Short mmCIF file of C-alpha atoms in Angstrom, two decimals:
data_model
loop_
_atom_site.label_atom_id
_atom_site.label_comp_id
_atom_site.label_asym_id
_atom_site.label_seq_id
_atom_site.Cartn_x
_atom_site.Cartn_y
_atom_site.Cartn_z
CA UNK A 1 -8.52 38.83 -35.97
CA UNK A 2 -4.74 38.37 -35.90
CA UNK A 3 -2.65 41.47 -36.51
CA UNK A 4 1.01 42.21 -37.08
CA UNK A 5 1.25 43.62 -33.53
CA UNK A 6 1.18 40.14 -31.93
CA UNK A 7 4.04 39.61 -29.45
CA UNK A 8 5.37 36.49 -31.11
CA UNK A 9 5.81 36.74 -34.87
CA UNK A 10 4.41 33.88 -36.94
CA UNK A 11 5.63 33.80 -40.54
CA UNK A 12 3.74 32.05 -43.32
CA UNK A 13 5.96 31.46 -46.37
CA UNK A 14 4.41 31.11 -49.82
CA UNK A 15 6.36 30.52 -53.07
CA UNK A 16 10.01 31.55 -53.14
CA UNK A 17 12.95 31.68 -55.53
CA UNK A 18 14.12 28.31 -56.86
CA UNK A 19 16.48 26.64 -54.43
CA UNK A 20 16.94 26.49 -50.64
CA UNK A 21 16.92 30.21 -49.77
CA UNK A 22 13.42 30.26 -48.23
CA UNK A 23 14.23 27.20 -46.11
CA UNK A 24 17.43 28.81 -44.78
CA UNK A 25 15.59 32.05 -44.11
CA UNK A 26 12.84 30.23 -42.22
CA UNK A 27 15.35 28.39 -40.03
CA UNK A 28 17.06 31.60 -39.04
CA UNK A 29 13.72 33.25 -38.18
CA UNK A 30 12.98 30.24 -35.98
CA UNK A 31 16.30 30.68 -34.19
CA UNK A 32 15.31 34.32 -33.63
CA UNK A 33 12.20 33.10 -31.76
CA UNK A 34 9.54 33.22 -34.47
CA UNK A 35 7.18 30.45 -35.59
CA UNK A 36 7.46 29.56 -39.27
CA UNK A 37 5.13 27.72 -41.65
CA UNK A 38 5.40 27.05 -45.38
CA UNK A 39 2.59 26.56 -47.89
CA UNK A 40 3.61 24.54 -50.95
CA UNK A 41 1.68 24.46 -54.21
CA UNK A 42 3.64 21.75 -56.02
CA UNK A 43 6.40 19.18 -55.58
CA UNK A 44 9.05 21.75 -56.46
CA UNK A 45 8.04 23.86 -53.46
CA UNK A 46 8.12 20.77 -51.25
CA UNK A 47 11.55 19.64 -52.49
CA UNK A 48 13.31 22.74 -51.19
CA UNK A 49 11.62 22.90 -47.77
CA UNK A 50 13.47 20.46 -45.54
CA UNK A 51 11.26 20.63 -42.45
CA UNK A 52 8.19 18.40 -42.98
CA UNK A 53 6.56 19.36 -39.66
CA UNK A 54 6.11 22.97 -40.80
CA UNK A 55 5.09 22.24 -44.41
CA UNK A 56 1.44 22.70 -45.46
CA UNK A 57 0.51 21.40 -48.94
CA UNK A 58 -2.21 23.24 -50.85
CA UNK A 59 -3.83 20.70 -53.16
CA UNK A 60 -6.97 22.60 -54.14
CA UNK A 61 -7.91 24.78 -57.09
CA UNK A 62 -7.18 28.50 -57.29
CA UNK A 63 -10.80 29.38 -56.48
CA UNK A 64 -10.35 27.75 -53.06
CA UNK A 65 -7.10 29.53 -52.22
CA UNK A 66 -8.50 32.75 -50.71
CA UNK A 67 -10.67 30.93 -48.16
CA UNK A 68 -7.86 28.46 -47.43
CA UNK A 69 -5.40 31.27 -46.84
CA UNK A 70 -7.85 33.06 -44.52
CA UNK A 71 -8.33 29.86 -42.50
CA UNK A 72 -4.58 29.24 -42.24
CA UNK A 73 -3.95 32.74 -40.93
CA UNK A 74 -6.55 32.23 -38.20
CA UNK A 75 -5.49 28.69 -37.32
CA UNK A 76 -1.75 29.43 -37.10
CA UNK A 77 -2.05 32.96 -35.62
CA UNK A 78 -0.08 34.29 -38.59
CA UNK A 79 1.31 37.80 -38.27
CA UNK A 80 3.49 37.97 -41.41
CA UNK A 81 3.52 36.47 -44.89
CA UNK A 82 6.66 36.03 -47.00
CA UNK A 83 6.72 35.64 -50.78
CA UNK A 84 8.83 36.05 -53.90
CA UNK A 85 7.14 38.34 -56.41
CA UNK A 86 3.69 39.75 -55.74
CA UNK A 87 1.85 39.34 -59.04
CA UNK A 88 1.41 35.58 -59.60
CA UNK A 89 -2.25 34.71 -58.84
CA UNK A 90 -1.76 32.90 -55.50
CA UNK A 91 0.43 35.75 -54.25
CA UNK A 92 -1.80 38.57 -55.47
CA UNK A 93 -4.78 37.02 -53.66
CA UNK A 94 -2.78 36.45 -50.49
CA UNK A 95 -1.40 40.00 -50.45
CA UNK A 96 -4.85 41.51 -50.87
CA UNK A 97 -6.28 39.36 -48.07
CA UNK A 98 -3.27 39.91 -45.78
CA UNK A 99 -3.58 43.69 -46.04
CA UNK A 100 -7.25 43.49 -45.06
CA UNK A 101 -6.30 41.35 -42.05
CA UNK A 102 -3.56 43.73 -40.90
CA UNK A 103 -0.64 41.37 -41.58
CA UNK A 104 2.86 42.42 -42.56
CA UNK A 105 3.71 41.47 -46.14
CA UNK A 106 7.38 40.73 -46.90
CA UNK A 107 8.15 40.74 -50.63
CA UNK A 108 11.41 39.51 -52.13
CA UNK A 109 12.43 40.13 -55.73
CA UNK A 110 15.51 40.08 -57.89
CA UNK A 111 17.60 43.14 -57.10
CA UNK A 112 16.67 46.45 -58.66
CA UNK A 113 20.44 46.84 -58.94
CA UNK A 114 21.39 43.23 -59.46
CA UNK A 115 23.51 41.13 -59.45
CA UNK A 116 25.07 41.77 -56.01
CA UNK A 117 21.84 42.88 -54.34
CA UNK A 118 18.34 41.48 -53.95
CA UNK A 119 15.19 43.47 -53.27
CA UNK A 120 13.32 43.31 -49.96
CA UNK A 121 10.23 45.48 -49.51
CA UNK A 122 6.98 45.54 -47.60
CA UNK A 123 3.56 45.28 -49.30
CA UNK A 124 4.72 45.25 -52.95
CA UNK A 125 7.57 45.36 -55.46
CA UNK A 126 8.25 46.70 -58.95
CA UNK A 127 5.13 48.58 -60.10
CA UNK A 128 3.56 48.05 -56.64
CA UNK A 129 6.60 49.37 -54.75
CA UNK A 130 6.56 52.43 -52.52
CA UNK A 131 9.32 53.75 -54.74
CA UNK A 132 6.78 54.42 -57.48
CA UNK A 133 5.31 57.26 -55.40
CA UNK A 134 8.50 58.52 -53.79
CA UNK A 135 10.00 61.59 -55.43
CA UNK A 136 13.75 62.16 -55.65
CA UNK A 137 13.60 65.25 -53.33
CA UNK A 138 11.99 63.03 -50.65
CA UNK A 139 14.84 60.57 -51.02
CA UNK A 140 17.41 63.34 -50.75
CA UNK A 141 15.80 64.55 -47.52
CA UNK A 142 15.87 61.01 -46.08
CA UNK A 143 19.61 60.79 -46.87
CA UNK A 144 20.60 63.96 -45.01
CA UNK A 145 21.98 62.00 -42.05
CA UNK A 146 23.69 59.40 -44.21
CA UNK A 147 27.17 59.48 -45.70
CA UNK A 148 27.31 56.05 -47.34
CA UNK A 149 29.84 55.71 -50.12
CA UNK A 150 27.89 53.64 -52.62
CA UNK A 151 29.78 50.70 -54.19
CA UNK A 152 30.41 50.72 -57.92
CA UNK A 153 28.24 48.60 -60.21
CA UNK A 154 29.65 45.47 -61.76
CA UNK A 155 29.24 43.54 -64.97
CA UNK A 156 29.47 40.15 -63.22
CA UNK A 157 26.18 38.24 -63.01
CA UNK A 158 27.14 36.31 -59.90
CA UNK A 159 25.29 33.01 -59.49
CA UNK A 160 23.69 32.66 -62.95
CA UNK A 161 24.70 29.01 -63.34
CA UNK A 162 23.17 28.11 -59.96
CA UNK A 163 20.04 30.06 -60.92
CA UNK A 164 19.59 28.00 -64.08
CA UNK A 165 20.44 24.73 -62.27
CA UNK A 166 17.86 25.27 -59.50
CA UNK A 167 15.27 26.29 -62.08
CA UNK A 168 15.78 23.04 -64.00
CA UNK A 169 15.70 20.96 -60.79
CA UNK A 170 12.52 22.68 -59.57
CA UNK A 171 10.72 21.93 -62.83
CA UNK A 172 11.96 18.31 -62.76
CA UNK A 173 10.13 17.80 -59.46
CA UNK A 174 6.99 19.44 -60.84
CA UNK A 175 7.12 17.17 -63.91
CA UNK A 176 7.87 13.83 -62.25
CA UNK A 177 6.84 14.11 -58.57
CA UNK A 178 3.69 16.22 -58.71
CA UNK A 179 1.09 13.48 -58.30
CA UNK A 180 -0.12 14.88 -54.99
CA UNK A 181 -0.88 18.29 -56.53
CA UNK A 182 -3.25 17.35 -59.36
CA UNK A 183 -4.83 20.82 -59.52
CA UNK A 184 -1.59 22.78 -59.71
CA UNK A 185 -1.33 25.20 -62.62
CA UNK A 186 1.84 27.17 -63.27
CA UNK A 187 1.56 30.96 -63.44
CA UNK A 188 3.47 30.75 -66.74
CA UNK A 189 1.73 30.18 -70.07
CA UNK A 190 4.24 27.48 -71.06
CA UNK A 191 3.63 23.84 -69.99
CA UNK A 192 5.97 22.62 -67.25
CA UNK A 193 7.61 19.99 -69.47
CA UNK A 194 8.61 22.65 -72.00
CA UNK A 195 9.78 24.95 -69.20
CA UNK A 196 11.99 22.15 -67.88
CA UNK A 197 13.38 21.45 -71.35
CA UNK A 198 14.27 25.10 -71.87
CA UNK A 199 16.11 25.25 -68.54
CA UNK A 200 18.14 22.13 -69.40
CA UNK A 201 18.90 23.43 -72.88
CA UNK A 202 20.01 26.77 -71.44
CA UNK A 203 22.28 25.06 -68.91
CA UNK A 204 23.91 22.84 -71.56
CA UNK A 205 24.39 25.63 -74.08
CA UNK A 206 25.85 28.21 -71.68
CA UNK A 207 29.50 27.55 -72.70
CA UNK A 208 28.75 27.74 -76.44
CA UNK A 209 26.54 30.79 -76.08
CA UNK A 210 29.23 32.46 -74.00
CA UNK A 211 31.64 32.16 -76.93
CA UNK A 212 28.99 33.51 -79.32
CA UNK A 213 28.39 36.45 -76.98
CA UNK A 214 32.07 37.38 -76.82
CA UNK A 215 32.40 37.28 -80.60
CA UNK A 216 29.27 39.41 -81.18
CA UNK A 217 30.35 41.92 -78.54
CA UNK A 218 33.85 42.18 -80.03
CA UNK A 219 32.42 42.85 -83.50
CA UNK A 220 30.19 45.64 -82.24
CA UNK A 221 32.82 47.29 -80.08
CA UNK A 222 35.32 47.19 -82.93
CA UNK A 223 32.89 48.14 -85.67
CA UNK A 224 33.70 51.83 -85.48
CA UNK A 225 30.05 52.94 -85.57
CA UNK A 226 27.95 54.79 -82.94
CA UNK A 227 25.24 52.53 -81.57
CA UNK A 228 22.14 52.54 -79.37
CA UNK A 229 21.21 49.68 -77.02
CA UNK A 230 17.77 48.10 -76.68
CA UNK A 231 17.68 46.10 -73.43
CA UNK A 232 15.32 43.16 -73.75
CA UNK A 233 13.44 41.33 -71.02
CA UNK A 234 11.77 37.96 -70.64
CA UNK A 235 8.29 38.19 -72.12
CA UNK A 236 6.92 35.95 -69.37
CA UNK A 237 8.48 37.99 -66.54
CA UNK A 238 6.02 39.72 -64.22
CA UNK A 239 7.57 43.17 -64.70
CA UNK A 240 6.87 42.91 -68.44
CA UNK A 241 3.49 41.22 -68.12
CA UNK A 242 2.04 43.39 -65.37
CA UNK A 243 3.82 46.74 -65.60
CA UNK A 244 4.26 47.48 -69.31
CA UNK A 245 2.01 48.76 -72.12
CA UNK A 246 2.96 45.89 -74.47
CA UNK A 247 1.15 42.58 -74.87
CA UNK A 248 4.18 40.87 -76.41
CA UNK A 249 7.90 41.49 -76.81
CA UNK A 250 7.31 41.66 -80.56
CA UNK A 251 5.27 44.85 -80.09
CA UNK A 252 8.21 46.47 -78.34
CA UNK A 253 10.72 45.30 -80.97
CA UNK A 254 8.65 46.77 -83.79
CA UNK A 255 8.25 50.14 -82.08
CA UNK A 256 11.99 50.44 -81.43
CA UNK A 257 13.07 49.46 -84.95
CA UNK A 258 10.45 51.69 -86.59
CA UNK A 259 11.44 54.79 -84.63
CA UNK A 260 15.14 54.04 -84.97
CA UNK A 261 14.71 53.93 -88.76
CA UNK A 262 12.73 57.17 -88.58
CA UNK A 263 14.91 59.22 -86.24
CA UNK A 264 18.48 57.92 -85.85
CA UNK A 265 21.31 59.32 -88.00
CA UNK A 266 22.00 57.02 -90.94
CA UNK A 267 25.44 56.01 -89.71
CA UNK A 268 24.15 54.89 -86.29
CA UNK A 269 23.43 51.24 -85.44
CA UNK A 270 20.97 49.55 -83.08
CA UNK A 271 21.99 46.65 -80.81
CA UNK A 272 19.37 44.44 -79.16
CA UNK A 273 20.78 42.87 -75.98
CA UNK A 274 18.92 39.74 -74.82
CA UNK A 275 18.15 38.98 -71.18
CA UNK A 276 20.74 36.63 -69.60
CA UNK A 277 18.02 34.00 -69.04
CA UNK A 278 16.53 34.22 -72.54
CA UNK A 279 15.73 30.64 -73.53
CA UNK A 280 14.30 30.89 -77.03
CA UNK A 281 10.61 30.54 -76.21
CA UNK A 282 10.09 33.83 -78.09
CA UNK A 283 11.75 33.95 -81.56
CA UNK A 284 13.43 37.31 -80.96
CA UNK A 285 16.29 36.90 -83.46
CA UNK A 286 13.93 35.86 -86.27
CA UNK A 287 11.51 38.70 -85.55
CA UNK A 288 14.33 41.26 -85.52
CA UNK A 289 15.62 40.08 -88.88
CA UNK A 290 12.19 40.37 -90.48
CA UNK A 291 11.45 43.79 -88.99
CA UNK A 292 14.85 45.24 -89.82
CA UNK A 293 14.35 44.22 -93.46
CA UNK A 294 10.87 45.72 -93.52
CA UNK A 295 12.09 49.09 -92.24
CA UNK A 296 15.23 49.12 -94.40
CA UNK A 297 17.85 48.91 -91.62
CA UNK A 298 19.05 45.29 -91.94
CA UNK A 299 22.71 46.29 -92.10
CA UNK A 300 22.41 48.46 -88.96
CA UNK A 301 20.60 46.12 -86.52
CA UNK A 302 22.44 43.58 -84.34
CA UNK A 303 21.39 40.93 -81.80
CA UNK A 304 23.52 39.91 -78.82
CA UNK A 305 22.71 37.04 -76.47
CA UNK A 306 22.51 37.61 -72.73
CA UNK A 307 25.60 38.02 -70.58
CA UNK A 308 27.73 40.88 -69.35
CA UNK A 309 26.24 44.25 -70.20
CA UNK A 310 29.08 46.58 -69.17
CA UNK A 311 31.23 45.81 -72.22
CA UNK A 312 28.51 47.17 -74.50
CA UNK A 313 27.40 50.00 -72.22
CA UNK A 314 30.88 51.49 -72.15
CA UNK A 315 30.47 52.56 -75.81
CA UNK A 316 26.68 53.03 -76.15
CA UNK A 317 25.14 56.39 -77.09
CA UNK A 318 21.71 55.71 -75.55
CA UNK A 319 19.63 52.84 -74.23
CA UNK A 320 15.94 51.99 -74.43
CA UNK A 321 13.96 49.39 -72.51
CA UNK A 322 10.48 48.58 -71.27
CA UNK A 323 11.36 48.52 -67.58
CA UNK A 324 14.43 46.29 -67.23
CA UNK A 325 16.49 46.57 -64.05
CA UNK A 326 19.48 46.88 -66.39
CA UNK A 327 18.38 50.48 -66.80
CA UNK A 328 20.14 51.12 -63.49
CA UNK A 329 23.52 50.34 -65.06
CA UNK A 330 22.70 52.70 -67.92
CA UNK A 331 21.88 55.57 -65.59
CA UNK A 332 24.95 54.98 -63.41
CA UNK A 333 27.09 55.69 -66.44
CA UNK A 334 25.18 58.86 -67.27
CA UNK A 335 23.84 57.42 -70.54
CA UNK A 336 20.45 58.74 -71.77
CA UNK A 337 17.68 56.22 -71.10
CA UNK A 338 14.14 55.85 -72.46
CA UNK A 339 11.59 53.56 -70.78
CA UNK A 340 8.01 52.55 -71.62
CA UNK A 341 6.75 50.55 -68.63
CA UNK A 342 6.41 51.28 -64.94
CA UNK A 343 9.83 51.07 -63.29
CA UNK A 344 11.01 52.11 -59.85
CA UNK A 345 13.75 54.23 -61.46
CA UNK A 346 11.46 56.07 -63.91
CA UNK A 347 11.96 59.50 -62.39
CA UNK A 348 11.73 62.69 -64.49
CA UNK A 349 15.17 63.81 -63.32
CA UNK A 350 16.97 61.05 -65.20
CA UNK A 351 14.65 59.13 -67.55
CA UNK A 352 13.85 60.78 -70.89
CA UNK A 353 10.33 61.86 -71.82
CA UNK A 354 11.27 62.59 -75.44
CA UNK A 355 9.39 60.82 -78.27
CA UNK A 356 11.43 57.78 -79.25
CA UNK A 357 12.40 58.94 -82.75
CA UNK A 358 13.60 62.26 -81.34
CA UNK A 359 15.43 60.38 -78.56
CA UNK A 360 17.40 58.41 -81.17
CA UNK A 361 18.11 61.62 -83.07
CA UNK A 362 19.38 63.78 -80.18
CA UNK A 363 18.88 62.38 -76.66
CA UNK A 364 18.98 64.65 -73.64
CA UNK A 365 21.42 63.69 -70.91
CA UNK A 366 20.10 62.60 -67.50
CA UNK A 367 20.70 64.43 -64.22
CA UNK A 368 23.46 62.16 -62.97
CA UNK A 369 23.69 63.79 -59.54
CA UNK A 370 20.01 63.10 -58.91
CA UNK A 371 20.46 59.50 -60.02
CA UNK A 372 23.38 58.96 -57.65
CA UNK A 373 21.21 60.18 -54.76
CA UNK A 374 18.45 57.82 -55.88
CA UNK A 375 20.88 54.90 -56.08
CA UNK A 376 22.32 55.63 -52.66
CA UNK A 377 18.78 55.75 -51.25
CA UNK A 378 18.04 52.27 -52.59
CA UNK A 379 21.30 50.85 -51.24
CA UNK A 380 20.40 52.09 -47.76
CA UNK A 381 16.85 50.73 -47.88
CA UNK A 382 15.44 47.97 -50.09
CA UNK A 383 18.62 46.67 -51.77
CA UNK A 384 20.24 43.99 -49.62
CA UNK A 385 23.72 42.59 -50.33
CA UNK A 386 23.69 38.94 -51.38
CA UNK A 387 21.85 36.55 -53.67
CA UNK A 388 19.26 33.76 -53.67
CA UNK A 389 21.07 31.01 -55.55
CA UNK A 390 24.72 30.57 -54.53
CA UNK A 391 25.71 29.51 -51.00
CA UNK A 392 27.93 32.59 -50.64
CA UNK A 393 25.15 34.89 -51.79
CA UNK A 394 22.63 33.35 -49.37
CA UNK A 395 24.99 33.69 -46.42
CA UNK A 396 25.57 37.34 -47.19
CA UNK A 397 21.86 38.03 -47.62
CA UNK A 398 20.84 36.34 -44.38
CA UNK A 399 23.27 38.48 -42.38
CA UNK A 400 21.11 41.49 -43.16
CA UNK A 401 17.59 40.58 -44.08
CA UNK A 402 16.42 38.66 -40.99
CA UNK A 403 16.79 41.72 -38.76
CA UNK A 404 15.03 43.81 -41.42
CA UNK A 405 12.08 41.40 -41.40
CA UNK A 406 11.83 41.40 -37.61
CA UNK A 407 11.85 45.19 -37.48
CA UNK A 408 8.58 47.03 -36.92
CA UNK A 409 9.55 49.46 -39.69
CA UNK A 410 9.88 48.83 -43.38
CA UNK A 411 13.29 49.66 -44.94
CA UNK A 412 12.23 53.09 -46.17
CA UNK A 413 10.79 54.24 -42.82
CA UNK A 414 13.81 52.85 -40.98
CA UNK A 415 16.13 55.15 -42.92
CA UNK A 416 14.03 58.22 -42.04
CA UNK A 417 13.80 57.31 -38.34
CA UNK A 418 17.51 56.48 -38.11
CA UNK A 419 17.01 52.86 -37.03
CA UNK A 420 18.31 51.22 -40.22
CA UNK A 421 21.33 49.03 -39.52
CA UNK A 422 24.61 49.91 -41.28
CA UNK A 423 25.00 48.06 -44.55
CA UNK A 424 28.02 45.92 -45.36
CA UNK A 425 29.98 47.47 -48.21
CA UNK A 426 30.57 45.05 -51.05
CA UNK A 427 33.94 44.22 -52.47
CA UNK A 428 32.86 44.13 -56.07
CA UNK A 429 34.94 42.02 -58.43
CA UNK A 430 34.42 41.98 -62.18
#
């Protein structure tokens, strides 16, 4: 059986973020002396891997994937697998099998403190991350030899336009060039043609929606009322689907409005902030209007499309979310935060355990010193400067992450042992 202790690393890439990042990462690993292979599950995967000799199409059904993966590992002497997100079915099966076979598992995700960082971990991310079982005092001990001055957060969402563009292009290939992958089924509930249409619509409407966002934000900031923020997520996102107690976003909306009506002072308002990639597949605005009327708070509930969060956070009293990464920006500002799902930042030192109605009535402040230690710990371990979608972001990310992948230690152990490379400090521009 092949193990991760083989002298020459052999990386098997599975599905990655939309765009060319996985291809660029694979080429750099090859230059470092590793062998690299890529498994593609549809024409979108194939379109962004520009090295046909190392591409392996999987054309079977999901029930065949586990045995196919096992055979590939043996045939190619694989030591490491690389993937983006660990919960989609093909990835969950591969991770489980890889761990049994003693392989290293490299997991990429959107940054826990996005937009200027991405997440790189071993074995699992989000609710499967090592962070879930790491207490703040452990982090503080690991930081004793470090004196990093952590960069300030930013409200700029970096390469959002490129993100949407690559998403639309990926789904175009799946729609019109997928004849060789007849058994492919997306891990989303929505058909590919509708997914493609939503990406195109989002791309075309970005300028108009940007104007709408600025107007709505201006009205709230100049309304003269105290307000609480509810940070929404994409209902189809894995962090919501796999690591939250809610079946639908509607369940979360109803809970928040009900307890706001029950507990918040009558002059306070509630602002629902949509995810920047919200595309309308869930009728959030309509549902909010109906629920606000039912609970008698129609004149105190507002909806804001996705975009920059900092402008609203600067004036917010509290924030509530399922497990959005935007909670990190809330905590950085010392604003009380309530969560409901599993999140890597859900630590008792700085996330409220009050009942929601009581939280809206009189929220307890977080331990901001503990949160700053937690944030510094992440920036020295799993949070890597850069991005997946823009050329500038990819270049910055590759400068750091290739050496991290070739290391025998995962990012958290490397900090404790003192072998973690110094991190480039970002020049953050709003």
